[in-house]
PDB file of C-alpha atoms in Angstrom:
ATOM      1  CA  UNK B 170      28.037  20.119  -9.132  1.00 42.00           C
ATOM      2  CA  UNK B 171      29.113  17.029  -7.314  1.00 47.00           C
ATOM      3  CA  UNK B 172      32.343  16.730  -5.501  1.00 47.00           C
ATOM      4  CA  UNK B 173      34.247  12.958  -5.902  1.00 47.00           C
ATOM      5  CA  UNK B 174      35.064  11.913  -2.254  1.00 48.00           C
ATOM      6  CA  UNK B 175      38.346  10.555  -3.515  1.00 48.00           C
ATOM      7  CA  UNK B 176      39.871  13.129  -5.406  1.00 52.00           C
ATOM      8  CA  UNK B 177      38.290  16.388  -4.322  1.00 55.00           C
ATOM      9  CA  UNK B 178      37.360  17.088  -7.707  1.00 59.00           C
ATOM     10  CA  UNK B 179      33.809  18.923  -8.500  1.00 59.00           C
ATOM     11  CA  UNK B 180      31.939  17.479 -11.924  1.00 63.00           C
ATOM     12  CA  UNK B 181      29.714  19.461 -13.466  1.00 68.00           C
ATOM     13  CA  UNK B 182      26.168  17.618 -13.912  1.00 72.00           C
ATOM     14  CA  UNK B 183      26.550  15.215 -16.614  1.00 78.00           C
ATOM     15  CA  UNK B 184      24.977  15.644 -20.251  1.00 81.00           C
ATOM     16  CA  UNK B 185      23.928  12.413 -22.577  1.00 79.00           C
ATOM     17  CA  UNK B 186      25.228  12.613 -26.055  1.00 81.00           C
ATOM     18  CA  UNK B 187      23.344   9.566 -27.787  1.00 75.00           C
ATOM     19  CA  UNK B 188      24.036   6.214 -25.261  1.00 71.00           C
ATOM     20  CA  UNK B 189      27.158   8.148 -23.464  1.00 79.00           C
ATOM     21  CA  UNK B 190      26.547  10.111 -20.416  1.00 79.00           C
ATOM     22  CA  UNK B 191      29.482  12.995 -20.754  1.00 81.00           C
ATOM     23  CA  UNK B 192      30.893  13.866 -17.418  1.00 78.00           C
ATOM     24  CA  UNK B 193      32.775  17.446 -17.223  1.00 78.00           C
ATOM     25  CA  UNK B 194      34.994  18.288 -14.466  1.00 77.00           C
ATOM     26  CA  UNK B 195      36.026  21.694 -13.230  1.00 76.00           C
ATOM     27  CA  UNK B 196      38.673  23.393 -15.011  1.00 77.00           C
ATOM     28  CA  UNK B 197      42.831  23.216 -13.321  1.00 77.00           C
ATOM     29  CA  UNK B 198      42.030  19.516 -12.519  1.00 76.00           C
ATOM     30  CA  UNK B 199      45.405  17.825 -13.256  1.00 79.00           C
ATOM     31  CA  UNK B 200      43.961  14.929 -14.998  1.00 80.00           C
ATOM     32  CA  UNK B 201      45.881  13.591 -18.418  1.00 82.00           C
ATOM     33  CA  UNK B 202      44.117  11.756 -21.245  1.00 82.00           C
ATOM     34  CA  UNK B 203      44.987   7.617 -19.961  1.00 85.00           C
ATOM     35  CA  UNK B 204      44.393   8.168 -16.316  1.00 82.00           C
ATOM     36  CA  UNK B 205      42.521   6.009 -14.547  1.00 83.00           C
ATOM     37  CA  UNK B 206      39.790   7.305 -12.292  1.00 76.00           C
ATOM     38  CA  UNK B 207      36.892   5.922 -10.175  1.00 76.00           C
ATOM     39  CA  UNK B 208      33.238   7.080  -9.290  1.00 73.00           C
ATOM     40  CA  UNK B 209      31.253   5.803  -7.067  1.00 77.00           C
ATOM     41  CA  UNK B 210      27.339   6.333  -6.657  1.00 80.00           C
ATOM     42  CA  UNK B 211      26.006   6.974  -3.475  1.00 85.00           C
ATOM     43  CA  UNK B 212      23.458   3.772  -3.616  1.00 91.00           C
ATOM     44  CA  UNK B 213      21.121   4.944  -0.889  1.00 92.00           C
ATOM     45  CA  UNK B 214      20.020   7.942  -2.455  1.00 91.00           C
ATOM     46  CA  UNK B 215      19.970   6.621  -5.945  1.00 92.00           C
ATOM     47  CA  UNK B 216      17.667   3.315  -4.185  1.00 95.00           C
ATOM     48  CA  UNK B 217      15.598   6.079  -2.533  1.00 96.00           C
ATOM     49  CA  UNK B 218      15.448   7.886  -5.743  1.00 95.00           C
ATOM     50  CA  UNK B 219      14.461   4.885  -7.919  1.00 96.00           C
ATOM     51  CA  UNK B 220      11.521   3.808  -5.048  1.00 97.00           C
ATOM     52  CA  UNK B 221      10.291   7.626  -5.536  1.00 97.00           C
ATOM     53  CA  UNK B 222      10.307   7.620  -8.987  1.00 96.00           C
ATOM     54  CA  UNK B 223       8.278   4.027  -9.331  1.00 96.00           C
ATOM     55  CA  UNK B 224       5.797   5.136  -6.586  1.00 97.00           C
ATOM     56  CA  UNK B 225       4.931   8.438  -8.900  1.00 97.00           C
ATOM     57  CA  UNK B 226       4.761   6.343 -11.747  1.00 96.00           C
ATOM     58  CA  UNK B 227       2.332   3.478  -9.885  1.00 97.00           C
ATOM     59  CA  UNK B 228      -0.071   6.895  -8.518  1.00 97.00           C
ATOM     60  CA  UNK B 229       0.153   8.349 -11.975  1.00 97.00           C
ATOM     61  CA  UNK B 230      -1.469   5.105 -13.726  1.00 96.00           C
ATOM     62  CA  UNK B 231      -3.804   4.669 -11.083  1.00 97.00           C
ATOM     63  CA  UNK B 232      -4.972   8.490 -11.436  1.00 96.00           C
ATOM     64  CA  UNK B 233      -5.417   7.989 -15.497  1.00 96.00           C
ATOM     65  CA  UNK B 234      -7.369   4.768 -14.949  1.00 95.00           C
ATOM     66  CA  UNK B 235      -9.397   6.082 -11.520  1.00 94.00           C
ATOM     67  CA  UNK B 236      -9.677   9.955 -13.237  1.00 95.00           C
ATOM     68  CA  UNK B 237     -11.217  10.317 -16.994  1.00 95.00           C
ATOM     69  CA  UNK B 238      -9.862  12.888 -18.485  1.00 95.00           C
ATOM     70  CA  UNK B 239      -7.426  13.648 -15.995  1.00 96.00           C
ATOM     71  CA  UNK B 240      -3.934  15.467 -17.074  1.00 97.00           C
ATOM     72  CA  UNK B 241      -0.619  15.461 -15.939  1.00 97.00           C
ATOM     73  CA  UNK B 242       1.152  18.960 -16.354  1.00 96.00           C
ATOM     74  CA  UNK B 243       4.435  18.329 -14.335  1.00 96.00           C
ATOM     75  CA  UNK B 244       6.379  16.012 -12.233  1.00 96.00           C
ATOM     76  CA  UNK B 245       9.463  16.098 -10.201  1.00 96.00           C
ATOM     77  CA  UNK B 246      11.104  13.499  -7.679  1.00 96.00           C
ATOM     78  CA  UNK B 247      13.999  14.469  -5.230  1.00 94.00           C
ATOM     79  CA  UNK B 248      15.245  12.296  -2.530  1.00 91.00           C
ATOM     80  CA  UNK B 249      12.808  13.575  -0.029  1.00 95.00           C
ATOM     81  CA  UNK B 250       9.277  13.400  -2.105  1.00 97.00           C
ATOM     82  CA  UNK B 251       8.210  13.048  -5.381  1.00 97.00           C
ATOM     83  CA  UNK B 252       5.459  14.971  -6.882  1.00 97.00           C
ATOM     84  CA  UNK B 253       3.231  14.900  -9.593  1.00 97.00           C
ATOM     85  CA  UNK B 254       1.206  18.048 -10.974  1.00 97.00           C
ATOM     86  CA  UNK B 255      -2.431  17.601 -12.657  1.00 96.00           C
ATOM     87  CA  UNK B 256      -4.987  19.788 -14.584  1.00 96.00           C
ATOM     88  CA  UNK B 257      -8.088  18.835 -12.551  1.00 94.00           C
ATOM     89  CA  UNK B 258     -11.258  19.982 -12.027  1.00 92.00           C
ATOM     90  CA  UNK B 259     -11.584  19.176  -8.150  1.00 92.00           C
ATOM     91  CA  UNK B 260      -9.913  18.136  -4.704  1.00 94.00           C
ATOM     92  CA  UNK B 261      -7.540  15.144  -5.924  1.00 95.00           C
ATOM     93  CA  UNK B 262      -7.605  13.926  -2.719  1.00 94.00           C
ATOM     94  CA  UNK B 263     -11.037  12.556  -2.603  1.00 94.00           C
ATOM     95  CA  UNK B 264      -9.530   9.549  -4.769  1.00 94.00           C
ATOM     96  CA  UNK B 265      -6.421   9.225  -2.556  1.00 95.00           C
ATOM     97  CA  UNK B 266      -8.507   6.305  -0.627  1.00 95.00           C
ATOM     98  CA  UNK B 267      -9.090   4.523  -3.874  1.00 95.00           C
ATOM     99  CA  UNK B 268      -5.283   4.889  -5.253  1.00 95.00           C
ATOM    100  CA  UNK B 269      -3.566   3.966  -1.941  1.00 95.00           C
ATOM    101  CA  UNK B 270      -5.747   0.947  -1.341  1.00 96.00           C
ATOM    102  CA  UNK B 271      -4.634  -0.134  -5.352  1.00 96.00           C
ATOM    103  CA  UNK B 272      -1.123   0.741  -4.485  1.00 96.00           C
ATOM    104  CA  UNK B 273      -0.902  -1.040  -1.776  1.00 96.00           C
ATOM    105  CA  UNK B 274      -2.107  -4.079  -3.307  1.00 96.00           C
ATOM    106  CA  UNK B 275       0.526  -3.744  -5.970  1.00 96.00           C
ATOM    107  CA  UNK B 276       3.405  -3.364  -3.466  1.00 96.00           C
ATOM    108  CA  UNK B 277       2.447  -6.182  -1.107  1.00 96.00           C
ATOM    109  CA  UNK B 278       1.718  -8.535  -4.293  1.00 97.00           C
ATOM    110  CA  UNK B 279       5.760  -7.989  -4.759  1.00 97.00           C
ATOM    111  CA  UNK B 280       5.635  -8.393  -8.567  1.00 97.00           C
ATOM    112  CA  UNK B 281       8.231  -8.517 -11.269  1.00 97.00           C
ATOM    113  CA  UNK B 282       9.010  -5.406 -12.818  1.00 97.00           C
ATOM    114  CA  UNK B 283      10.278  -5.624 -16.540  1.00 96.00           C
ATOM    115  CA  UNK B 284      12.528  -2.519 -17.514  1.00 94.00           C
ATOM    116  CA  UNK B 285      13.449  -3.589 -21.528  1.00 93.00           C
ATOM    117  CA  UNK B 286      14.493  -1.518 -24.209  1.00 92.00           C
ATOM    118  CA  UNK B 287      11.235  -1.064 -26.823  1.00 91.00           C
ATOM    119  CA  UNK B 288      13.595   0.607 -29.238  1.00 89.00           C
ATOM    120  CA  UNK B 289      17.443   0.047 -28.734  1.00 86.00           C
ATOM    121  CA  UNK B 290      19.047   2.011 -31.548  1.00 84.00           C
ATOM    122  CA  UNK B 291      17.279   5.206 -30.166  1.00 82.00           C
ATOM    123  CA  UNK B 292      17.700   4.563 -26.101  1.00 81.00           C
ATOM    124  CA  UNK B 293      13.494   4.412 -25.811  1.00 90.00           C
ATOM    125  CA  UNK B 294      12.856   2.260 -22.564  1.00 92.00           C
ATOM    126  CA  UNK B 295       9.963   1.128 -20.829  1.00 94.00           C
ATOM    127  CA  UNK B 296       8.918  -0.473 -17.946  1.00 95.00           C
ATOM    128  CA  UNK B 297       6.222  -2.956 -17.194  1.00 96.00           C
ATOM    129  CA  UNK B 298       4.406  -4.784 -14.477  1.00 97.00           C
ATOM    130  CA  UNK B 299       2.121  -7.681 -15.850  1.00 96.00           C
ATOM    131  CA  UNK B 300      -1.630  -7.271 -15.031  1.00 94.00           C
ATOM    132  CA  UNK B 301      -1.121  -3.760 -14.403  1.00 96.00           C
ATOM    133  CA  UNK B 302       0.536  -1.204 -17.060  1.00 95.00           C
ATOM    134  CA  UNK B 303       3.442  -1.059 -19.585  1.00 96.00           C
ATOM    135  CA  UNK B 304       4.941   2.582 -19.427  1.00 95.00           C
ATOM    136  CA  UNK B 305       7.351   4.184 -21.406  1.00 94.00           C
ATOM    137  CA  UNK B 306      10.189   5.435 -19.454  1.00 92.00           C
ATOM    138  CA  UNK B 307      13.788   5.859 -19.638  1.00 86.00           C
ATOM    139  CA  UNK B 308      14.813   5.839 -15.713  1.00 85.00           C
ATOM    140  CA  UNK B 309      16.572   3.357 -13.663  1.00 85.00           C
ATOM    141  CA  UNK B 310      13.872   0.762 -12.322  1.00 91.00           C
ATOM    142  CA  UNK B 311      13.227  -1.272  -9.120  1.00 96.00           C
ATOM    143  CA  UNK B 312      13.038  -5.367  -9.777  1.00 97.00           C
ATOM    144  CA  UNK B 313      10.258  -5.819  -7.850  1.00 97.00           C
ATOM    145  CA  UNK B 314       7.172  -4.113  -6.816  1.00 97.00           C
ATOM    146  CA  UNK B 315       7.573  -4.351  -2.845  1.00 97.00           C
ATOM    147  CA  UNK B 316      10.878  -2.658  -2.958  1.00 97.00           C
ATOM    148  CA  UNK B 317       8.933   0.707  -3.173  1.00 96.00           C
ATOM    149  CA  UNK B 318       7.413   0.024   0.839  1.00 95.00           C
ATOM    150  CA  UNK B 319       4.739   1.835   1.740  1.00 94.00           C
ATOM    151  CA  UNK B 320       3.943   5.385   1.145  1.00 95.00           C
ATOM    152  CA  UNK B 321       1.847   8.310   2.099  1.00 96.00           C
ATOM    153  CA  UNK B 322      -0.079  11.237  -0.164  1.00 96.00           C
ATOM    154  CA  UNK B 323      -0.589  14.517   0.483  1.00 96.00           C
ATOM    155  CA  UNK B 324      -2.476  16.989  -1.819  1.00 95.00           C
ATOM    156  CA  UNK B 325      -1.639  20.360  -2.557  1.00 90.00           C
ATOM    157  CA  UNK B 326      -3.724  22.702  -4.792  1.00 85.00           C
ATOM    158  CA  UNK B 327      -1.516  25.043  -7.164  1.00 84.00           C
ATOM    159  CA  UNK B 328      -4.012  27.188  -7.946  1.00 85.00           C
ATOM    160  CA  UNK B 329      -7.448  26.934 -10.237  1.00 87.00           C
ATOM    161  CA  UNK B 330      -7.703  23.643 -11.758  1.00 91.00           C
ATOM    162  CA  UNK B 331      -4.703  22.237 -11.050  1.00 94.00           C
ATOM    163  CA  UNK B 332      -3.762  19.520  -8.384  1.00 95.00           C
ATOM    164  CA  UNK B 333      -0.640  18.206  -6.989  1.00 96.00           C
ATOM    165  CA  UNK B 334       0.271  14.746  -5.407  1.00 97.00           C
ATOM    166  CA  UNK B 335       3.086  14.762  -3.084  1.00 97.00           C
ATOM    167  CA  UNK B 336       4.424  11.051  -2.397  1.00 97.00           C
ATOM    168  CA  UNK B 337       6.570  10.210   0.834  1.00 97.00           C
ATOM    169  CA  UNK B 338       8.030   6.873   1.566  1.00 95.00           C
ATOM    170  CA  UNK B 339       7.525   6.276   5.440  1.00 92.00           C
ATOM    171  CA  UNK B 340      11.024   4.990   6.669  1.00 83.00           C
TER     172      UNK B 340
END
């Protein structure tokens, strides 16, 4: 639940229903059908979300073109990390070296990313980076590659055969 800091009101976590995003609020609200309301989004963690969620998607490429055969079997980004889980035969982090020096020259190049619709009528997005990849993806999107600032990896092992890639920002 999230509470509105104007109105004291709690919403329940929206829903999408086709191209609407449905917002419930908590029943004995004394809203009327007319009124007018305001939200707001709290920008810095929706920026530091969006950064997150581009760095896992720049280390996930990089692993599927550094790591035939590799799999990914999860994901998750919160405001603190972002992580992506693998099915993988050995320590991930012998390729970190590899990915971060790729990274990096992705971020410092500060290049255009392209977040398009490849099929409108049913919401399907993507994103793309010339040179690099064209993913499909339906998330909000940075403009530009060197918005994401650098990062750090740590590797966690889940258990037999599978890997996991943490992802900090450092600031």
């Amino acid at each position: 639940m999230i509470q509105d800091g104007f109105t004291g009101i709690l919403y329940i976590k929206p829903k999408k229903e086709g191209h609407d995003i449905i917002y419930t609020i908590e029943e004995g609200h004394d809203l009327k059908v007319g009124d007018i309301v305001s939200m707001t989004v709290d920008w810095d963690r929706r920026y530091r979300l969006m950064r997150l969620h581009f760095a896992a998607e720049v280390v996930l490429e990089l692993a599927y073109k550094q790591l035939t055969g590799i799999e990914k079997i999860g994901a998750h980004i919160s405001q603190d990390k972002a992580r992506i889980d693998f099915a993988w035969h050995e320590n991930i982090s012998k390729s970190f070296s590899l990915i971060e020096k790729e990274f990096l020259e992705i971020i410092e190049a500060n290049l255009d990313i392209i977040s398009a619709f490849s099929d409108e009528g049913n919401g399907r997005r993507y994103w793309e980076v010339k040179g690099f990849s064209k993913v499909p993806c339906g998330g909000t999107h940075l403009k530009k590659t060197g918005e994401v600032g650098e990062m750090k990896l740590k590797r966690n092992n889940i258990g037999r055969g599978k890997e996991r890639i943490e992802i900090y920002l450092c600031d």
